[in-house]
PDB file of C-alpha atoms in Angstrom:
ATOM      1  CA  UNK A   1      59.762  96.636  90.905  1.00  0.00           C
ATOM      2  CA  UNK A   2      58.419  99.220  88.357  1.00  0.00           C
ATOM      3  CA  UNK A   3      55.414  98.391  86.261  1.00  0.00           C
ATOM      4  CA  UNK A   4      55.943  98.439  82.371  1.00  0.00           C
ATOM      5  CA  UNK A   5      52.340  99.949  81.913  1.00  0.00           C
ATOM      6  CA  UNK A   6      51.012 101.808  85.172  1.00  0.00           C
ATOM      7  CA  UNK A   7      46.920 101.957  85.743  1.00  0.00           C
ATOM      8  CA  UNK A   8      45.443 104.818  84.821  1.00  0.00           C
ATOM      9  CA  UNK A   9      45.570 106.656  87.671  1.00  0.00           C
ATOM     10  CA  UNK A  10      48.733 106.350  88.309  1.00  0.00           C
ATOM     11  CA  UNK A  11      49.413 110.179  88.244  1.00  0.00           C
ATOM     12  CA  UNK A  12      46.748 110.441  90.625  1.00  0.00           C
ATOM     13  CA  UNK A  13      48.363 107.691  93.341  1.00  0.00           C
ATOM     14  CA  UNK A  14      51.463 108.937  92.915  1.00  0.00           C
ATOM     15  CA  UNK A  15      50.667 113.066  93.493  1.00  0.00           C
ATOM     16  CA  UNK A  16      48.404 111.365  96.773  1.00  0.00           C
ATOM     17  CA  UNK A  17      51.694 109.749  97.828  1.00  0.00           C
ATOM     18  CA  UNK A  18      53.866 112.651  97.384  1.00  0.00           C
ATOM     19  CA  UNK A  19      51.170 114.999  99.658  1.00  0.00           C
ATOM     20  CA  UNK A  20      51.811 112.474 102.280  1.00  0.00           C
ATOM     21  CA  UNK A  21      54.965 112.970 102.172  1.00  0.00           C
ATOM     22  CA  UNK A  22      55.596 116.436 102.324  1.00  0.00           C
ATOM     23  CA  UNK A  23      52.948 116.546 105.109  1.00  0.00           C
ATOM     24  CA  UNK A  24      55.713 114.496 107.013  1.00  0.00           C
ATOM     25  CA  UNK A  25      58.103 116.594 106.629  1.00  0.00           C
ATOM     26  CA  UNK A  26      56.392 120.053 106.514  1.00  0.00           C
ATOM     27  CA  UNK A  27      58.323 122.767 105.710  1.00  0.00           C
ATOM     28  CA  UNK A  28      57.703 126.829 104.867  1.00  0.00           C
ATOM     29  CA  UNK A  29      58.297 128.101 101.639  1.00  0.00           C
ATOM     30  CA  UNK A  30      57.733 131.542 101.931  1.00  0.00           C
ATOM     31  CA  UNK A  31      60.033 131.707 105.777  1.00  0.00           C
ATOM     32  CA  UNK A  32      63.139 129.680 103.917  1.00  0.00           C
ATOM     33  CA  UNK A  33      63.514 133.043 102.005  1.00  0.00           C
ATOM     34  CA  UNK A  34      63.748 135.415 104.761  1.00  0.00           C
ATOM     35  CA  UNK A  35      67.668 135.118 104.811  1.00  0.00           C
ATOM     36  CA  UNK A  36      67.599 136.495 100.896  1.00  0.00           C
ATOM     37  CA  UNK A  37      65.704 139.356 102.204  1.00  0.00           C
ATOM     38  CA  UNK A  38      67.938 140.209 104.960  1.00  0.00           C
ATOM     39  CA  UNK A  39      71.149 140.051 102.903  1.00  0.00           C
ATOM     40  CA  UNK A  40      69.888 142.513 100.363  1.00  0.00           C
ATOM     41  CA  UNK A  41      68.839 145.445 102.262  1.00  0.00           C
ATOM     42  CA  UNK A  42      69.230 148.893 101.386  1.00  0.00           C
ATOM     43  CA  UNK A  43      72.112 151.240 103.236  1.00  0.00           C
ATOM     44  CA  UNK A  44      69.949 153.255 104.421  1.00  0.00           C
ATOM     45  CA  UNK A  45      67.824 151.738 106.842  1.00  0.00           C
ATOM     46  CA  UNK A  46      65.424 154.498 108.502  1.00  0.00           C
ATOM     47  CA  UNK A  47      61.985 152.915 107.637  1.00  0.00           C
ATOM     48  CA  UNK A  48      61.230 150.103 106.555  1.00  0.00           C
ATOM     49  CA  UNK A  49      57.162 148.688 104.946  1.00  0.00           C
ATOM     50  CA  UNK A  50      56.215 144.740 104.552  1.00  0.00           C
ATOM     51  CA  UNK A  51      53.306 144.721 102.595  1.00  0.00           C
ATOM     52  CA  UNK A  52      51.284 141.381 103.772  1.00  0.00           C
ATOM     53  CA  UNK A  53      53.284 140.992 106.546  1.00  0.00           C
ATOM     54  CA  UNK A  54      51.519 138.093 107.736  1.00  0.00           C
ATOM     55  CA  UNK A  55      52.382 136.754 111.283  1.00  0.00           C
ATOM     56  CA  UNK A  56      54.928 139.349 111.518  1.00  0.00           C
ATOM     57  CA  UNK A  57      58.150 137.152 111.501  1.00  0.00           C
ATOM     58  CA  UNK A  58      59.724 139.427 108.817  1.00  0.00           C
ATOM     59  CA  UNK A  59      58.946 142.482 110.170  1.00  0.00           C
ATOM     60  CA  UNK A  60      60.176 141.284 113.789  1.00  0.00           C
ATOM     61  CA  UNK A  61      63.424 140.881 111.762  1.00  0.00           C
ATOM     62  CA  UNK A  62      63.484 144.149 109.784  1.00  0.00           C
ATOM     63  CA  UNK A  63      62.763 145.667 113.641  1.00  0.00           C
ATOM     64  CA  UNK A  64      66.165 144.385 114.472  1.00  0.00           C
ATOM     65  CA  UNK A  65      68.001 146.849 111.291  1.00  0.00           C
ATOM     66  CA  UNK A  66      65.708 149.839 110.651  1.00  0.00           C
ATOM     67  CA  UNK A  67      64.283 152.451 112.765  1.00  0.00           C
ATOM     68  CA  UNK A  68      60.738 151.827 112.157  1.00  0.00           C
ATOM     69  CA  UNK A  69      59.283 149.128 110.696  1.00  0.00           C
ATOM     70  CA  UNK A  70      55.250 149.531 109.154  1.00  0.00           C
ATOM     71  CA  UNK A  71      53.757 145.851 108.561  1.00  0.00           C
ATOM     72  CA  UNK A  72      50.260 145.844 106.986  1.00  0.00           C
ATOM     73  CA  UNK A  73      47.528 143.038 106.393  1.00  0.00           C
ATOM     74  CA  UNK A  74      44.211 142.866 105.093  1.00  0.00           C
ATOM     75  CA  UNK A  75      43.361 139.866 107.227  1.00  0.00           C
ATOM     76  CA  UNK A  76      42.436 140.474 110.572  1.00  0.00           C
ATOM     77  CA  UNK A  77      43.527 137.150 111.773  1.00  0.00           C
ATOM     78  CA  UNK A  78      47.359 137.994 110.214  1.00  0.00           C
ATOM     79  CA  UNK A  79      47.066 141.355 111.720  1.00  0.00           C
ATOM     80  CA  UNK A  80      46.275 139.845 115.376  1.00  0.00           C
ATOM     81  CA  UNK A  81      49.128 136.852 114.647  1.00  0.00           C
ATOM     82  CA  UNK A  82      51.641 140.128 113.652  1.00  0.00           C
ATOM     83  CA  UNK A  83      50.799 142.233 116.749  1.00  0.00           C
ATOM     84  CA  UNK A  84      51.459 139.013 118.944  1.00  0.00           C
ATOM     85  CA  UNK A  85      54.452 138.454 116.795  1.00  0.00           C
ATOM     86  CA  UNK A  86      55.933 142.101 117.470  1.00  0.00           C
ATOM     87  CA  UNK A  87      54.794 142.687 121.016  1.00  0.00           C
ATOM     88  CA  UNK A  88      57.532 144.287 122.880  1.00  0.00           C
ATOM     89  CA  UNK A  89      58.843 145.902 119.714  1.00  0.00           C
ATOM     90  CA  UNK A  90      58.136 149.659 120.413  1.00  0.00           C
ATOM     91  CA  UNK A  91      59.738 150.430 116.558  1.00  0.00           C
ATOM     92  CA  UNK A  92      56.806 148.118 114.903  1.00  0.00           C
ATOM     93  CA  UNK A  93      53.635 149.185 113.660  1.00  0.00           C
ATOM     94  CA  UNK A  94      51.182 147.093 112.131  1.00  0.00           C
ATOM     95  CA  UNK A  95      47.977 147.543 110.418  1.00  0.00           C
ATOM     96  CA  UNK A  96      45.566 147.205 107.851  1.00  0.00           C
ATOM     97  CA  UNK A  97      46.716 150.142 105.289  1.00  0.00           C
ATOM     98  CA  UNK A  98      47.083 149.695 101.451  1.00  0.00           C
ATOM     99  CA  UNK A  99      50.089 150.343  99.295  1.00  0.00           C
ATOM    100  CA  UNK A 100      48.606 153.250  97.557  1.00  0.00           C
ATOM    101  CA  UNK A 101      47.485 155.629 100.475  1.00  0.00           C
ATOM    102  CA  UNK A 102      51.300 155.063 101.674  1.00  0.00           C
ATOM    103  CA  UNK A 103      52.637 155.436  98.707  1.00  0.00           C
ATOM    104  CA  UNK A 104      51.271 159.386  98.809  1.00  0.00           C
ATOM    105  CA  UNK A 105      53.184 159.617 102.705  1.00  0.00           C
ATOM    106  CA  UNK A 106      56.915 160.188 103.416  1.00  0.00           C
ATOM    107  CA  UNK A 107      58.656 157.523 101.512  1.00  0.00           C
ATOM    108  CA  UNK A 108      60.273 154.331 102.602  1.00  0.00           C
ATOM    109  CA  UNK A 109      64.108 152.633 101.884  1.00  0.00           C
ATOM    110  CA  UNK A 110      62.205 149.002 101.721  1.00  0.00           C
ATOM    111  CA  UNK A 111      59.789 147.513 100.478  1.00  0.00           C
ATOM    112  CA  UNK A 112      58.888 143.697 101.094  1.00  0.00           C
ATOM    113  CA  UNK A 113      56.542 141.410 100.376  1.00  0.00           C
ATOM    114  CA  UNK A 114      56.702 137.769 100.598  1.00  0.00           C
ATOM    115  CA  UNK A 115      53.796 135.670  98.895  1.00  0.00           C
ATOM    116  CA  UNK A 116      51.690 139.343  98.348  1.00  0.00           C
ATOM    117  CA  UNK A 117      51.872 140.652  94.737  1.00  0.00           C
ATOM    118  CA  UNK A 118      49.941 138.182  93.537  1.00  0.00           C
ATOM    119  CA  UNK A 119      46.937 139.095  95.741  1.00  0.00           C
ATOM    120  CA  UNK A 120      47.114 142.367  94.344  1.00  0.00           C
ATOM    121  CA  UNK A 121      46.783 144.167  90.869  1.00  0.00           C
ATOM    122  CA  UNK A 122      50.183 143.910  89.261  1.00  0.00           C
ATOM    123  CA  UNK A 123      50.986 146.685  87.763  1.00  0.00           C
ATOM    124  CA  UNK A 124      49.337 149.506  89.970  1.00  0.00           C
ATOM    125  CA  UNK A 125      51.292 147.926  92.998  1.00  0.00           C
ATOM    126  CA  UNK A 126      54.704 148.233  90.705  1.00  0.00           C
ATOM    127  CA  UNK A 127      53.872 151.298  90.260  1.00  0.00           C
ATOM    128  CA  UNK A 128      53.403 152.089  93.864  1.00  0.00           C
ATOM    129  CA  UNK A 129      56.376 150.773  94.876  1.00  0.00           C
ATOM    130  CA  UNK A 130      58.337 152.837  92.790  1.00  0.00           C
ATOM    131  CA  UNK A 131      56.609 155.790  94.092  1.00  0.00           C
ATOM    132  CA  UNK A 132      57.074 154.818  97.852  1.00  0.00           C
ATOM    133  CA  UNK A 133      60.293 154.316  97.805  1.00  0.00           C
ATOM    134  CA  UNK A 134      63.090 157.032  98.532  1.00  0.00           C
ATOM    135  CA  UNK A 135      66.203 156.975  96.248  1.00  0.00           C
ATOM    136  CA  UNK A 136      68.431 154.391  96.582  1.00  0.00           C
ATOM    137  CA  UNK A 137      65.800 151.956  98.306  1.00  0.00           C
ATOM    138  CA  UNK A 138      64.975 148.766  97.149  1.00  0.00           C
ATOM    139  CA  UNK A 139      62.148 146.369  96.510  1.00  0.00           C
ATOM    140  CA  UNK A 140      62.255 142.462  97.610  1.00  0.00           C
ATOM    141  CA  UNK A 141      59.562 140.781  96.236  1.00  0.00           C
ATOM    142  CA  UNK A 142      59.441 136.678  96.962  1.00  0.00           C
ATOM    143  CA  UNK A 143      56.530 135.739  94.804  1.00  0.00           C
ATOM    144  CA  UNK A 144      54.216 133.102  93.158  1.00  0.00           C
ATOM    145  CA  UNK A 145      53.996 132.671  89.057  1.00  0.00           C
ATOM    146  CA  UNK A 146      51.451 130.642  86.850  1.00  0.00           C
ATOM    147  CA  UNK A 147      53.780 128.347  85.233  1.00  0.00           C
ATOM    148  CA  UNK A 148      53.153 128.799  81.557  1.00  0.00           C
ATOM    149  CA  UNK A 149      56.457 128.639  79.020  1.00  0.00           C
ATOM    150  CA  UNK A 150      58.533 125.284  79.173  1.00  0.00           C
ATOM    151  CA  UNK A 151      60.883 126.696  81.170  1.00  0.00           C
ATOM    152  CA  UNK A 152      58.384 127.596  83.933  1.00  0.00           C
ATOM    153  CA  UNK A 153      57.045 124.100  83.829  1.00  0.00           C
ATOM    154  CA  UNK A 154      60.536 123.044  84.164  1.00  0.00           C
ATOM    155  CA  UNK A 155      61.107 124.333  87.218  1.00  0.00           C
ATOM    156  CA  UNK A 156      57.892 123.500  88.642  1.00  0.00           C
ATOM    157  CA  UNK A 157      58.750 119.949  87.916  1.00  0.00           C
ATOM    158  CA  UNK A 158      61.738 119.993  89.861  1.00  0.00           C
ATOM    159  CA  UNK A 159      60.012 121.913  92.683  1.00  0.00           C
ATOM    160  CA  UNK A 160      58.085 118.831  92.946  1.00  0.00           C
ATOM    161  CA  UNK A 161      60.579 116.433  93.040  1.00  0.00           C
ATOM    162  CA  UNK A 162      62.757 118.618  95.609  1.00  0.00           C
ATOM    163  CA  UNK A 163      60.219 119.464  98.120  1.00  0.00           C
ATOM    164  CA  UNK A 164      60.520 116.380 100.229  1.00  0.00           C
ATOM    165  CA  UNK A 165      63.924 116.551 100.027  1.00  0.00           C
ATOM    166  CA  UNK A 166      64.063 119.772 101.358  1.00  0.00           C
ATOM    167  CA  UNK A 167      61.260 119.301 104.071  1.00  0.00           C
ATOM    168  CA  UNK A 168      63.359 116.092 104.910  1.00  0.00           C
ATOM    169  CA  UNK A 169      66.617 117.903 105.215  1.00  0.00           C
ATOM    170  CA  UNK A 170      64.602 121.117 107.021  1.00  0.00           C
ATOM    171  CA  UNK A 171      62.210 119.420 109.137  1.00  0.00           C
ATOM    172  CA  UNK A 172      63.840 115.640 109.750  1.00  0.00           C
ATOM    173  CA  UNK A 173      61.375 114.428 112.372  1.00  0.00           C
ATOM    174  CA  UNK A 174      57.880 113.204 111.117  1.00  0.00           C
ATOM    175  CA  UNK A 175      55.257 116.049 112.223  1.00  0.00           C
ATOM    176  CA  UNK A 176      52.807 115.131 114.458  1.00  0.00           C
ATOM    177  CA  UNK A 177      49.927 117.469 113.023  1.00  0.00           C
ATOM    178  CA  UNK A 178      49.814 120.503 111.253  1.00  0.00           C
ATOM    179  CA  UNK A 179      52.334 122.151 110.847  1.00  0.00           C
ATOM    180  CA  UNK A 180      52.784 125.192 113.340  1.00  0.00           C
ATOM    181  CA  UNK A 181      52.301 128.149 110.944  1.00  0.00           C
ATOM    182  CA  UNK A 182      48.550 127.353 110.399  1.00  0.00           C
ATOM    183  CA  UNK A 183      46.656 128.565 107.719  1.00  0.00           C
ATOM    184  CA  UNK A 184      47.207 131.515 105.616  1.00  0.00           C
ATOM    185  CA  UNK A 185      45.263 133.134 103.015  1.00  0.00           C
ATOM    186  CA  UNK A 186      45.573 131.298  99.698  1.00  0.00           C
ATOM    187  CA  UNK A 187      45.226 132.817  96.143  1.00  0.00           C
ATOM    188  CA  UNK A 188      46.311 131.021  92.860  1.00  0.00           C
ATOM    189  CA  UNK A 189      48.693 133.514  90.904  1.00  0.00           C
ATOM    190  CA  UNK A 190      47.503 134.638  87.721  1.00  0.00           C
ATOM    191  CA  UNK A 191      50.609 136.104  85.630  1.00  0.00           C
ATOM    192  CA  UNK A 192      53.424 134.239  85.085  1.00  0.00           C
ATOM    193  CA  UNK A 193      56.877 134.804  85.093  1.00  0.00           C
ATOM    194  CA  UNK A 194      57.109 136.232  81.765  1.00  0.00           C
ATOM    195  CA  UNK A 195      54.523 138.414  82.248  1.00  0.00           C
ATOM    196  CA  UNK A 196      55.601 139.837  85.658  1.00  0.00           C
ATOM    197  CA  UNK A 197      59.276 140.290  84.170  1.00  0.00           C
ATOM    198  CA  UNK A 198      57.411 142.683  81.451  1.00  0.00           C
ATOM    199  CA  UNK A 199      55.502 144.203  83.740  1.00  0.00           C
ATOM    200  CA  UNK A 200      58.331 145.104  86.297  1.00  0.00           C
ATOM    201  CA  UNK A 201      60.645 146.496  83.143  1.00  0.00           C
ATOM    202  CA  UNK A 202      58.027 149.313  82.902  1.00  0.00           C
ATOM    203  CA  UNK A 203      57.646 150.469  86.623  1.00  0.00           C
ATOM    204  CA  UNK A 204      61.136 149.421  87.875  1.00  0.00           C
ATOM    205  CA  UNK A 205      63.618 149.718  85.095  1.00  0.00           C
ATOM    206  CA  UNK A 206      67.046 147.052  85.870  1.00  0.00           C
ATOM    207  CA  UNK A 207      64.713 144.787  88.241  1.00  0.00           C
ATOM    208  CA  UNK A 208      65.918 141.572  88.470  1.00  0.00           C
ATOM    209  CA  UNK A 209      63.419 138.381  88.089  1.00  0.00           C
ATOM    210  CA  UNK A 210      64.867 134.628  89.067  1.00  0.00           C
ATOM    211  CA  UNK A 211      62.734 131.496  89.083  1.00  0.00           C
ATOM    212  CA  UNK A 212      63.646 129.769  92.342  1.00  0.00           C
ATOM    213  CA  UNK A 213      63.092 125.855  94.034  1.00  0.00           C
ATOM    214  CA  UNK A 214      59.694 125.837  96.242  1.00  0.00           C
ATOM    215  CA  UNK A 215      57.489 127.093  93.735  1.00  0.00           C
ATOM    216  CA  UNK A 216      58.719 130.570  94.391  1.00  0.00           C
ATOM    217  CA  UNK A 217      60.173 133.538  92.128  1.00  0.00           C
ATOM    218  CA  UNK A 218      62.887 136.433  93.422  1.00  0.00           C
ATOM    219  CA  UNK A 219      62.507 139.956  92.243  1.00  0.00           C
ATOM    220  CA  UNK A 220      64.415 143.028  93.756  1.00  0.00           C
ATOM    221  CA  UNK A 221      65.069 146.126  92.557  1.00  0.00           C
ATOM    222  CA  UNK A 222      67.138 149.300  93.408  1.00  0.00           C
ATOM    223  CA  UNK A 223      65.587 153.043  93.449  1.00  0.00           C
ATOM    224  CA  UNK A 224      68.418 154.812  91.585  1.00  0.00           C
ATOM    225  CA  UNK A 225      69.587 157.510  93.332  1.00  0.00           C
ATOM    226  CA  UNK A 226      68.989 161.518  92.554  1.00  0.00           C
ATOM    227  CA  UNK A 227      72.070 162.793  91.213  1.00  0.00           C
ATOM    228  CA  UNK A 228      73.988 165.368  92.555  1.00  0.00           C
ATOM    229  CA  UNK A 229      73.766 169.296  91.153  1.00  0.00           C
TER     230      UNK A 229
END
């Protein structure tokens, strides 16, 4: 039975309770998007880069559909978790380089990076991207946004309310400690949607920005291709 008037710290039980929760039923945000990265590659798949690539478990993927496959990460402990991830891959590569010395090599048809552009300066690494990548490559960017109009609170409200359900429905039996991913490195985002969307309309004209559940944004974009004499 509800309470008419609820103590003051109400807000405070009830965000406790709902961390208890989703530590039940643990589930990871930034691995449920994979699939929207793998349906949205580029035709041409010769090499592929995942900026941040973590533990590897995208670029073990992208190994799978492109020639080569270049994973970097600033973190040592990510880079060891990646070359664990990718032993046995002969078409993987990973290491600790930065966008902007690759951006000057060869060119790429991909770019990913899943929980990244917020670690890094926003609109140098748009522009980076757009020089990296060949004609007719694309971006996929899964990303993290201060929530800052109405709208963005709106759908961080409902990220809230759906992320036990979809732990529950991912991850039905209570976990038993932490949750096998471990830690990663953690950075609260600084621009928010609006401001990314802006940002992206000068270094990759036609991107496309959607606010998604799990407190996560989708952008991707599409190199336009060099026309023909």
């Amino acid at each position: 039975m509800s309470t008419p008037h609820p103590p003051a710290d109400h807000p405070r039980r009830a965000g406790t309770w709902l961390d208890r929760l989703n530590a039940r039923h643990p589930w990871n945000h930034n691995d449920a998007f994979l699939p929207w990265v793998l349906t949205r590659l580029p035709v041409r798949r010769d090499r592929a880069l995942d900026v941040g690539c973590g533990r590897g478990e995208l670029a073990a993927l992208l190994a799978q559909r492109f020639e080569h496959v270049h994973g970097t990460d600033i973190h040592p402990a990510m880079r060891e978790a990646a070359t664990r991830r990718c032993a046995g891959l002969p078409n993987v590569t990973i290491d600790d380089g930065h966008l902007g010395e690759l951006a000057e090599g060869e060119g790429v048809d991909l770019v990913t990076m899943v929980a990244v552009l917020h670690h890094l300066d926003l609109d140098e690494a748009l522009r980076q991207v757009a020089a990296i990548l060949r004609p007719g490559g694309r971006f996929l960017c899964v990303g993290l946004a201060r929530p800052a109009s109405p709208s963005d609170l709106a759908w961080e409200a409902a990220s809230v309310v759906t992320n036990p359900v979809i732990g529950y429905v991912r991850h039905p039996w209570v976990s038993q400690g932490p949750p096998p991913w471990g830690r990663v490195p953690m950075a609260d985002p600084a621009e928010s949607v609006g401001e990314i969307r802006r940002a992206a309309q000068g270094a990759l004209p036609g991107a496309r920005i959607r606010r998604q559940l799990g407190f996560r944004y989708t952008l991707e974009w599409a190199k336009p291709e060099v026309p023909g004499p």
